[in-house]
Each structure stands twice: as C-alpha cells, then as structure tokens.
Amino acid sequence: MEGLKEAKNNISKKGFLDVEVDPSLDLVAAIEALKKEKNAIILAHYYQESEIQDIADYVGDSLGLAQQAASTEADIIVFAGVHFMAETAKMLNPSKKVLLPDLKAGCSLADSCPAPLFRKFKEKYPDHVVISYINCTAALKTMTDICCTSTNAKQIIDSVPADKKILFAPDKNLGAYLQKTTGRDMVLWNGACMVHEIFSKEKIVKLQIQNPKAKLIAHPECEAHLLEIADHVGSTSSLLRYTQENDAQEFIVATESGIIHQMEKASPNKKFFPAPPNNTCACNECPHMKLNTMEKLYLCMKHDLPEVTLEQEVIDKGRLCIDRMLEISAKAGL
Ligand code: 13P
Ligand code: SF4
C-alpha cells in the first residue's frame, strides 16, 4: 500500500491505484454516490465477479457493451471488463474519460496476435477482407476491415460478398466454428483464449454421465471437439438466453464461470455446473477479468484513474472496423 501521490506515480507499473480502502466503507453505497456525482456509467461484462455485475448500469456481452458505449450520454465510462473492451469504448468516445479499474486486465486471446506479426501475415493475403474478433488490440483493429463479436460473427461474415476471400483473426477456434457454420473458406490466425481451451472433454463427458438430463452449452471460443458434443453453442448472451428458454433444469456451462451468476439470477430453480477444466483447479475463471475488484472499482471512480488513452491516429483508423460492425449489427436487428 502507498500514499496517493506515490500510487498515482506507480499506476503504469502496477496497473491500479494501490492505496488502502477503509475496510468499514460501504463500497456499494460509495460507488453509487460516485456514479451520480460524476455522471459515470459502469459497463460490466458477464465474466466480472458477481458484486461488480450487481452494481453495474449494464451487464452484457461484448456486442452489447460496445453498443452501450456508443450510445451513452454519461461523461465517464467505467469499464468493468478487460483492456480491449475499454479501448473499444474509448475509440467510440474519444472525448470521454474511459476508466478501467486495473490496466493489467488484459486478454490472452488479444495477446496471441501481436500487431507487428499480424501485419506481416496480412501482407501474404492482400486481396482478403480482414475480419477481427473484437477480442484484439487497438493496433490490430487499425489493420481490420470489419470487427465482429461471437453474437454477430455470422452476420458479419455473410455481409462479405461470396467472391471475396476472408482472413479471420485472432481466434482459431471461433474461426473454425464459423467456417463450419457459414460454409466460407477462411484463412485463420492461430490464436486462442486460455480459459476456453482449458476444458477437459473427458471430465465433461463424465459429468454428463452423472447428470444425464443436463444440457451442455459452450462458447465458440472452445475447441472443436467440445463444440461438436454441445447442445448449444453461442456467445455469453446466447448461452444465458438458452438457459432461460430451454425446458431443461440442468446445464453444464463451458465458458468463464462468471456468467453463471446471471444464469442463476434468471433461473433460480435451475442447476448450473461449471464445465471442469483440464487441471486440478476447480475453477474456470479468467484471471484477467478477475483482476477487477470492488475496491479497485471504487478507487478508480474516486480518483478518475487508471484511464485508458489511445493515440488519435489509432482511434481514427481503429474505429472504422467497429463502426462497420455496429452498422451491420443494427441492420441485422442485433
Ligand atoms: P462474448 O461475451 O461477446 O460472448 O465474449 C466472450 C469473451 O471471451 C469476452 O472476453
Ligand atoms: Fe480474453 Fe479469454 Fe479472458 Fe475473454 S475469457 S477476456 S477471451 S482471456
């Protein structure tokens, strides 16, 4: 723990303001008060810890979060999610302050596609349309024609004329799944998410045998051998909707376990099993998403730090692919 001045100086090193929070402080009340005082909005992804989801003004998937960021009238956007999400919000709102409770909340999938390497890769396919999953860096977005999320990826791919070739980055699992579902032949970057690649098919099948009525639901960032046996494949919002609309009472959830909070809230009488990972750890949490805590959320709102900033050139180039994505999504009614 440090004094405020020292903590501010160390933000780029530590990623967050490392100052003590009075343990007797009612964090929920304090955060609510800061929201009003600063005209701030908290946007949270489904993978955030439950308490953060409960205090957010909006909880959703990557598309919903980008749409909210594009339409908000708040002066400050507090992003309870990871770095690429906050960067997207900043590109959509260059004049607004975008705060991220911990700047080190990154993404293994975004990290799996460094911009300089991708630039070289892209040079080999000059006639290809570049579609990038939104889980990528701002630098990658500057080299992208259209962005997509797992909710709108099919519509984005379908919007590209059939005679045009497609290069898809960075997630090879989502890319392979989309090749299968859209029938388009695509060049894929070899990236993946550490959370969705860790599930054990063997342990999941055992769990299915023990709970024969449970439906297996999986995010398309999972590997093909898992998606093949899933009863439903979709984005986080699609998985949540499926658990609400399907008559089944039990679900094995193959995505980050934070989403189970919303599933349980929406269907309190249903049972949700986190899909077991391929290691001895009982959890399947995203270590990046879980860097954000209520204390860090409070501190960043109190001191307006850490702030996500981008160079104007990156904003100008990078937002084009996001604008195209939002346009196509709106036309598709998403
Ligand atoms: P969605 O919520 O858009 O399905 O994305 C999942 C994810 O991995 C976010 O990091
Ligand atoms: Fe990135 Fe995977 Fe974490 Fe999502 S769950 S933020 S894709 S590392």
CSV table of C-alpha atoms and ligand atoms in Angstrom, one decimal:
chain,number,residue,atom,x,y,z
A,1,MET,CA,0.0,0.0,0.0
A,2,GLU,CA,1.2,3.5,-0.8
A,3,GLY,CA,0.3,7.2,-0.3
A,4,LEU,CA,-1.9,8.6,-3.0
A,5,LYS,CA,0.8,10.6,-4.7
A,6,GLU,CA,3.1,7.6,-4.9
A,7,ALA,CA,0.3,5.3,-6.0
A,8,LYS,CA,-0.5,7.7,-8.9
A,9,ASN,CA,3.1,7.7,-10.0
A,10,ASN,CA,3.2,3.9,-9.9
A,11,ILE,CA,0.0,3.3,-11.9
A,12,SER,CA,1.7,2.4,-15.1
A,13,LYS,CA,3.9,-0.2,-13.3
A,14,LYS,CA,1.2,-1.7,-11.0
A,15,GLY,CA,-1.9,-1.2,-13.3
A,16,PHE,CA,-4.1,0.2,-10.5
A,17,LEU,CA,-4.1,2.6,-7.6
A,18,ASP,CA,-2.6,0.7,-4.8
A,19,VAL,CA,-4.0,2.7,-1.8
A,20,GLU,CA,-5.7,1.5,1.2
A,21,VAL,CA,-9.5,1.5,1.3
A,22,ASP,CA,-11.2,2.0,4.7
A,23,PRO,CA,-12.4,-1.6,5.5
A,24,SER,CA,-15.6,-0.1,7.1
A,25,LEU,CA,-16.6,1.7,3.9
A,26,ASP,CA,-19.8,0.6,2.3
A,27,LEU,CA,-18.4,0.1,-1.2
A,28,VAL,CA,-21.8,-0.3,-2.8
A,29,ALA,CA,-23.1,2.9,-1.4
A,30,ALA,CA,-19.8,4.8,-2.2
A,31,ILE,CA,-19.8,3.6,-5.8
A,32,GLU,CA,-23.4,4.5,-6.3
A,33,ALA,CA,-22.7,8.0,-4.9
A,34,LEU,CA,-19.7,8.4,-7.2
A,35,LYS,CA,-21.8,7.4,-10.2
A,36,LYS,CA,-24.3,10.2,-9.5
A,37,GLU,CA,-21.7,12.8,-8.6
A,38,LYS,CA,-19.6,12.2,-11.7
A,39,ASN,CA,-22.3,11.3,-14.2
A,40,ALA,CA,-20.5,8.0,-14.7
A,41,ILE,CA,-21.8,4.7,-16.1
A,42,ILE,CA,-20.5,1.3,-15.2
A,43,LEU,CA,-20.4,-1.2,-18.1
A,44,ALA,CA,-19.7,-4.8,-16.9
A,45,HIS,CA,-19.0,-8.0,-18.8
A,46,TYR,CA,-20.7,-11.2,-17.7
A,47,TYR,CA,-17.3,-12.6,-16.6
A,48,GLN,CA,-16.9,-10.0,-13.8
A,49,GLU,CA,-17.3,-11.0,-10.2
A,50,SER,CA,-20.9,-11.1,-9.0
A,51,GLU,CA,-20.8,-7.9,-6.9
A,52,ILE,CA,-19.4,-5.9,-9.8
A,53,GLN,CA,-22.2,-7.2,-12.1
A,54,ASP,CA,-24.8,-6.3,-9.5
A,55,ILE,CA,-23.6,-2.7,-9.2
A,56,ALA,CA,-23.2,-2.1,-13.0
A,57,ASP,CA,-25.6,0.0,-15.0
A,58,TYR,CA,-25.4,-2.5,-17.8
A,59,VAL,CA,-24.1,-6.1,-17.8
A,60,GLY,CA,-23.7,-7.8,-21.2
A,61,ASP,CA,-21.7,-9.5,-23.9
A,62,SER,CA,-19.0,-7.8,-26.0
A,63,LEU,CA,-21.5,-6.5,-28.6
A,64,GLY,CA,-24.0,-5.2,-26.0
A,65,LEU,CA,-21.1,-3.4,-24.2
A,66,ALA,CA,-19.9,-1.8,-27.4
A,67,GLN,CA,-23.4,-0.7,-28.3
A,68,GLN,CA,-23.9,0.8,-24.8
A,69,ALA,CA,-20.6,2.6,-25.1
A,70,ALA,CA,-21.6,4.0,-28.4
A,71,SER,CA,-24.9,5.4,-27.2
A,72,THR,CA,-24.2,6.5,-23.6
A,73,GLU,CA,-24.6,10.1,-22.5
A,74,ALA,CA,-22.5,9.7,-19.4
A,75,ASP,CA,-19.4,11.8,-19.0
A,76,ILE,CA,-17.3,8.9,-17.7
A,77,ILE,CA,-17.4,5.3,-18.8
A,78,VAL,CA,-16.1,2.9,-16.2
A,79,PHE,CA,-15.3,-0.3,-17.9
A,80,ALA,CA,-15.6,-3.4,-15.7
A,81,GLY,CA,-14.1,-5.7,-18.2
A,82,VAL,CA,-10.7,-6.1,-19.9
A,83,HIS,CA,-8.4,-3.8,-21.8
A,84,PHE,CA,-9.6,-4.4,-25.3
A,85,MET,CA,-13.2,-3.6,-24.3
A,86,ALA,CA,-12.2,-0.3,-22.7
A,87,GLU,CA,-10.2,0.5,-25.8
A,88,THR,CA,-13.2,-0.1,-27.9
A,89,ALA,CA,-15.3,2.2,-25.7
A,90,LYS,CA,-12.5,4.9,-26.0
A,91,MET,CA,-12.5,4.7,-29.8
A,92,LEU,CA,-16.2,5.2,-29.8
A,93,ASN,CA,-16.0,8.1,-27.3
A,94,PRO,CA,-12.7,9.9,-27.9
A,95,SER,CA,-13.7,12.9,-25.9
A,96,LYS,CA,-14.9,11.0,-22.8
A,97,LYS,CA,-12.9,9.6,-20.0
A,98,VAL,CA,-12.8,5.8,-20.0
A,99,LEU,CA,-11.6,4.2,-16.8
A,100,LEU,CA,-10.5,0.6,-16.2
A,101,PRO,CA,-10.1,-0.5,-12.6
A,102,ASP,CA,-6.9,-2.4,-13.4
A,103,LEU,CA,-4.9,-1.7,-16.6
A,104,LYS,CA,-3.4,-5.1,-16.4
A,105,ALA,CA,-6.7,-6.7,-17.1
A,106,GLY,CA,-5.7,-7.9,-20.5
A,107,CYS,CA,-6.7,-10.9,-22.6
A,108,SER,CA,-4.7,-13.9,-23.6
A,109,LEU,CA,-6.6,-14.1,-26.9
A,110,ALA,CA,-5.7,-10.4,-27.8
A,111,ASP,CA,-2.1,-11.1,-26.7
A,112,SER,CA,-1.9,-14.1,-29.1
A,113,CYS,CA,-2.0,-11.8,-32.1
A,114,PRO,CA,0.7,-9.2,-31.8
A,115,ALA,CA,0.2,-6.4,-34.4
A,116,PRO,CA,3.7,-6.5,-36.0
A,117,LEU,CA,3.4,-10.2,-36.7
A,118,PHE,CA,-0.1,-9.8,-38.0
A,119,ARG,CA,1.0,-7.0,-40.3
A,120,LYS,CA,3.5,-9.5,-42.0
A,121,PHE,CA,0.9,-12.3,-42.1
A,122,LYS,CA,-1.7,-10.0,-43.7
A,123,GLU,CA,0.8,-9.0,-46.4
A,124,LYS,CA,0.6,-12.5,-47.7
A,125,TYR,CA,-3.1,-12.1,-48.3
A,126,PRO,CA,-3.5,-8.7,-49.9
A,127,ASP,CA,-6.9,-9.5,-51.6
A,128,HIS,CA,-8.5,-10.8,-48.4
A,129,VAL,CA,-11.1,-8.9,-46.3
A,130,VAL,CA,-9.8,-8.8,-42.7
A,131,ILE,CA,-12.4,-9.7,-40.1
A,132,SER,CA,-11.2,-9.5,-36.5
A,133,TYR,CA,-12.9,-10.7,-33.4
A,134,ILE,CA,-13.3,-7.7,-31.1
A,135,ASN,CA,-11.0,-9.5,-28.6
A,136,CYS,CA,-7.9,-7.9,-30.1
A,137,THR,CA,-5.7,-4.9,-29.5
A,138,ALA,CA,-6.5,-1.4,-30.8
A,139,ALA,CA,-3.4,-1.8,-33.1
A,140,LEU,CA,-4.9,-4.9,-34.7
A,141,LYS,CA,-8.2,-3.0,-35.2
A,142,THR,CA,-6.3,-0.5,-37.3
A,143,MET,CA,-5.5,-3.3,-39.7
A,144,THR,CA,-9.0,-4.7,-39.7
A,145,ASP,CA,-11.8,-4.2,-42.2
A,146,ILE,CA,-14.7,-5.3,-40.1
A,147,CYS,CA,-14.8,-6.2,-36.4
A,148,CYS,CA,-17.1,-8.9,-35.0
A,149,THR,CA,-18.2,-10.5,-31.7
A,150,SER,CA,-19.5,-14.0,-31.2
A,151,THR,CA,-23.0,-12.6,-31.3
A,152,ASN,CA,-22.8,-11.1,-34.7
A,153,ALA,CA,-19.9,-13.0,-36.4
A,154,LYS,CA,-22.2,-15.0,-38.8
A,155,GLN,CA,-24.0,-11.8,-40.0
A,156,ILE,CA,-20.6,-10.0,-40.4
A,157,ILE,CA,-19.2,-12.9,-42.5
A,158,ASP,CA,-22.4,-13.1,-44.5
A,159,SER,CA,-22.1,-9.4,-45.3
A,160,VAL,CA,-18.9,-10.0,-47.2
A,161,PRO,CA,-19.6,-10.8,-50.9
A,162,ALA,CA,-19.2,-14.6,-51.6
A,163,ASP,CA,-16.4,-14.0,-54.2
A,164,LYS,CA,-14.3,-12.2,-51.6
A,165,LYS,CA,-11.7,-14.1,-49.5
A,166,ILE,CA,-11.6,-13.7,-45.8
A,167,LEU,CA,-8.8,-13.6,-43.3
A,168,PHE,CA,-10.0,-14.1,-39.7
A,169,ALA,CA,-8.1,-13.2,-36.5
A,170,PRO,CA,-7.2,-13.9,-33.8
A,171,ASP,CA,-9.3,-16.9,-32.5
A,172,LYS,CA,-8.7,-20.1,-34.5
A,173,ASN,CA,-11.5,-21.9,-32.6
A,174,LEU,CA,-14.2,-19.3,-33.3
A,175,GLY,CA,-12.8,-19.1,-36.9
A,176,ALA,CA,-13.1,-22.8,-37.4
A,177,TYR,CA,-16.6,-22.9,-36.0
A,178,LEU,CA,-17.6,-20.0,-38.3
A,179,GLN,CA,-16.1,-21.8,-41.3
A,180,LYS,CA,-18.3,-24.8,-40.5
A,181,THR,CA,-21.5,-22.8,-39.9
A,182,THR,CA,-21.2,-20.3,-42.7
A,183,GLY,CA,-19.5,-22.6,-45.3
A,184,ARG,CA,-16.9,-19.9,-46.0
A,185,ASP,CA,-13.3,-20.9,-46.5
A,186,MET,CA,-11.2,-18.5,-44.3
A,187,VAL,CA,-7.5,-18.0,-43.6
A,188,LEU,CA,-7.2,-18.2,-39.8
A,189,TRP,CA,-4.7,-16.7,-37.4
A,190,ASN,CA,-3.5,-19.2,-34.9
A,191,GLY,CA,-4.7,-17.6,-31.6
A,192,ALA,CA,-6.8,-18.9,-28.7
A,193,CYS,CA,-8.2,-18.0,-25.3
A,194,MET,CA,-6.6,-19.6,-22.3
A,195,VAL,CA,-9.9,-20.0,-20.5
A,196,HIS,CA,-11.8,-21.7,-23.3
A,197,GLU,CA,-9.0,-24.0,-24.3
A,198,ILE,CA,-8.7,-25.5,-20.8
A,199,PHE,CA,-11.9,-27.5,-20.6
A,200,SER,CA,-11.5,-31.3,-20.3
A,201,LYS,CA,-13.8,-33.2,-22.7
A,202,GLU,CA,-13.2,-36.4,-20.7
A,203,LYS,CA,-14.3,-34.8,-17.4
A,204,ILE,CA,-17.3,-33.1,-19.2
A,205,VAL,CA,-18.4,-36.4,-20.6
A,206,LYS,CA,-18.1,-38.0,-17.1
A,207,LEU,CA,-20.3,-35.1,-15.7
A,208,GLN,CA,-22.8,-35.7,-18.5
A,209,ILE,CA,-23.0,-39.4,-17.5
A,210,GLN,CA,-23.6,-38.4,-13.8
A,211,ASN,CA,-26.2,-35.8,-14.9
A,212,PRO,CA,-27.8,-37.3,-18.0
A,213,LYS,CA,-30.5,-34.6,-18.2
A,214,ALA,CA,-28.0,-31.7,-18.2
A,215,LYS,CA,-27.6,-29.8,-21.5
A,216,LEU,CA,-24.0,-28.9,-22.4
A,217,ILE,CA,-23.7,-25.3,-23.5
A,218,ALA,CA,-20.4,-23.9,-24.9
A,219,HIS,CA,-18.9,-20.7,-26.1
A,220,PRO,CA,-17.5,-20.8,-29.7
A,221,GLU,CA,-14.0,-19.9,-28.3
A,222,CYS,CA,-13.9,-23.6,-27.1
A,223,GLU,CA,-12.1,-26.3,-29.1
A,224,ALA,CA,-14.0,-28.1,-31.9
A,225,HIS,CA,-14.1,-31.5,-30.1
A,226,LEU,CA,-16.1,-29.8,-27.4
A,227,LEU,CA,-18.4,-27.8,-29.7
A,228,GLU,CA,-19.2,-31.0,-31.6
A,229,ILE,CA,-20.8,-32.5,-28.5
A,230,ALA,CA,-22.5,-29.3,-27.2
A,231,ASP,CA,-26.3,-29.0,-27.2
A,232,HIS,CA,-26.0,-25.3,-27.8
A,233,VAL,CA,-23.1,-23.1,-29.0
A,234,GLY,CA,-23.2,-19.3,-28.6
A,235,SER,CA,-22.0,-16.0,-27.2
A,236,THR,CA,-22.4,-15.4,-23.5
A,237,SER,CA,-25.8,-13.6,-24.1
A,238,SER,CA,-26.9,-16.5,-26.3
A,239,LEU,CA,-25.9,-19.1,-23.6
A,240,LEU,CA,-27.8,-17.1,-21.0
A,241,ARG,CA,-30.9,-16.9,-23.2
A,242,TYR,CA,-30.8,-20.6,-23.9
A,243,THR,CA,-30.8,-21.5,-20.2
A,244,GLN,CA,-33.8,-19.2,-19.7
A,245,GLU,CA,-35.8,-20.5,-22.7
A,246,ASN,CA,-34.9,-24.2,-22.7
A,247,ASP,CA,-37.0,-26.6,-20.6
A,248,ALA,CA,-34.0,-28.4,-19.2
A,249,GLN,CA,-33.3,-27.9,-15.5
A,250,GLU,CA,-29.6,-28.6,-15.5
A,251,PHE,CA,-26.8,-27.1,-17.6
A,252,ILE,CA,-23.1,-27.8,-18.0
A,253,VAL,CA,-21.6,-24.4,-18.8
A,254,ALA,CA,-18.4,-24.4,-20.9
A,255,THR,CA,-17.4,-20.7,-20.7
A,256,GLU,CA,-16.0,-18.5,-18.0
A,257,SER,CA,-17.9,-19.2,-14.8
A,258,GLY,CA,-18.9,-15.5,-14.1
A,259,ILE,CA,-21.9,-15.9,-16.4
A,260,ILE,CA,-23.4,-18.4,-14.0
A,261,HIS,CA,-24.3,-15.5,-11.7
A,262,GLN,CA,-26.8,-14.2,-14.3
A,263,MET,CA,-28.0,-17.7,-15.2
A,264,GLU,CA,-28.8,-18.3,-11.5
A,265,LYS,CA,-30.5,-14.9,-11.1
A,266,ALA,CA,-32.7,-15.5,-14.2
A,267,SER,CA,-33.5,-19.2,-13.4
A,268,PRO,CA,-33.1,-19.6,-9.6
A,269,ASN,CA,-34.5,-23.1,-9.6
A,270,LYS,CA,-32.2,-24.5,-12.3
A,271,LYS,CA,-28.8,-26.0,-11.7
A,272,PHE,CA,-25.6,-24.9,-13.4
A,273,PHE,CA,-22.4,-26.9,-13.4
A,274,PRO,CA,-19.2,-25.0,-14.4
A,275,ALA,CA,-17.5,-27.3,-17.1
A,276,PRO,CA,-14.4,-28.8,-15.5
A,277,PRO,CA,-11.0,-27.7,-16.7
A,278,ASN,CA,-8.1,-29.9,-17.7
A,279,ASN,CA,-6.2,-29.3,-14.5
A,280,THR,CA,-6.5,-29.7,-10.7
A,281,CYS,CA,-8.0,-26.3,-10.2
A,282,ALA,CA,-11.8,-26.5,-9.6
A,283,CYS,CA,-12.5,-23.2,-11.3
A,284,ASN,CA,-12.5,-21.8,-14.8
A,285,GLU,CA,-12.1,-18.2,-14.2
A,286,CYS,CA,-10.5,-15.7,-16.5
A,287,PRO,CA,-7.5,-14.3,-14.5
A,288,HIS,CA,-7.6,-11.1,-16.4
A,289,MET,CA,-11.3,-10.4,-15.9
A,290,LYS,CA,-10.9,-11.2,-12.2
A,291,LEU,CA,-8.2,-8.6,-11.7
A,292,ASN,CA,-11.0,-6.1,-11.3
A,293,THR,CA,-12.3,-5.9,-7.7
A,294,MET,CA,-14.9,-3.7,-5.9
A,295,GLU,CA,-12.1,-1.9,-4.1
A,296,LYS,CA,-10.3,-1.1,-7.4
A,297,LEU,CA,-13.6,-0.1,-9.0
A,298,TYR,CA,-14.3,2.3,-6.1
A,299,LEU,CA,-10.7,3.8,-6.2
A,300,CYS,CA,-10.8,4.3,-10.0
A,301,MET,CA,-14.1,6.1,-9.8
A,302,LYS,CA,-12.9,8.2,-6.8
A,303,HIS,CA,-9.7,9.3,-8.4
A,304,ASP,CA,-10.5,9.0,-12.2
A,305,LEU,CA,-7.6,6.7,-12.6
A,306,PRO,CA,-6.4,4.5,-14.3
A,307,GLU,CA,-7.6,6.0,-17.5
A,308,VAL,CA,-7.4,4.2,-20.9
A,309,THR,CA,-5.9,6.5,-23.6
A,310,LEU,CA,-5.1,6.0,-27.2
A,311,GLU,CA,-3.3,8.0,-29.9
A,312,GLN,CA,-5.6,9.9,-32.2
A,313,GLU,CA,-4.3,8.1,-35.2
A,314,VAL,CA,-5.2,4.7,-33.6
A,315,ILE,CA,-8.6,6.0,-32.7
A,316,ASP,CA,-9.3,7.3,-36.2
A,317,LYS,CA,-8.2,4.1,-38.0
A,318,GLY,CA,-9.3,1.6,-35.4
A,319,ARG,CA,-12.9,2.8,-35.0
A,320,LEU,CA,-13.7,2.3,-38.7
A,321,CYS,CA,-14.0,-1.5,-38.3
A,322,ILE,CA,-16.1,-1.1,-35.1
A,323,ASP,CA,-18.4,1.4,-36.9
A,324,ARG,CA,-18.9,-1.1,-39.7
A,325,MET,CA,-19.7,-3.9,-37.2
A,326,LEU,CA,-22.2,-1.7,-35.4
A,327,GLU,CA,-23.9,-0.8,-38.7
A,328,ILE,CA,-24.2,-4.4,-39.9
A,329,SER,CA,-25.4,-5.5,-36.5
A,330,ALA,CA,-28.1,-2.8,-36.4
A,331,LYS,CA,-29.3,-3.8,-39.9
A,332,ALA,CA,-29.5,-7.4,-38.8
A,333,GLY,CA,-31.6,-6.3,-35.7
A,334,LEU,CA,-28.9,-7.3,-33.2
B,1,13P,P1,-18.9,-12.6,-25.5
B,1,13P,O1,-19.4,-12.1,-24.2
B,1,13P,O2,-19.1,-11.5,-26.5
B,1,13P,O3,-19.6,-13.8,-25.9
B,1,13P,O4,-17.4,-12.8,-25.4
B,1,13P,C1,-16.8,-13.6,-24.5
B,1,13P,C2,-15.4,-13.3,-24.1
B,1,13P,O5,-14.5,-14.0,-24.2
B,1,13P,C3,-15.1,-11.9,-23.7
B,1,13P,O6,-13.8,-11.8,-23.3
B,2,SF4,FE1,-9.7,-13.0,-23.1
B,2,SF4,FE2,-10.5,-15.4,-22.7
B,2,SF4,FE3,-10.4,-13.8,-20.7
B,2,SF4,FE4,-12.3,-13.5,-22.6
B,2,SF4,S1,-12.1,-15.2,-21.2
B,2,SF4,S2,-11.0,-11.9,-21.7
B,2,SF4,S3,-11.1,-14.1,-24.4
B,2,SF4,S4,-8.6,-14.5,-21.9
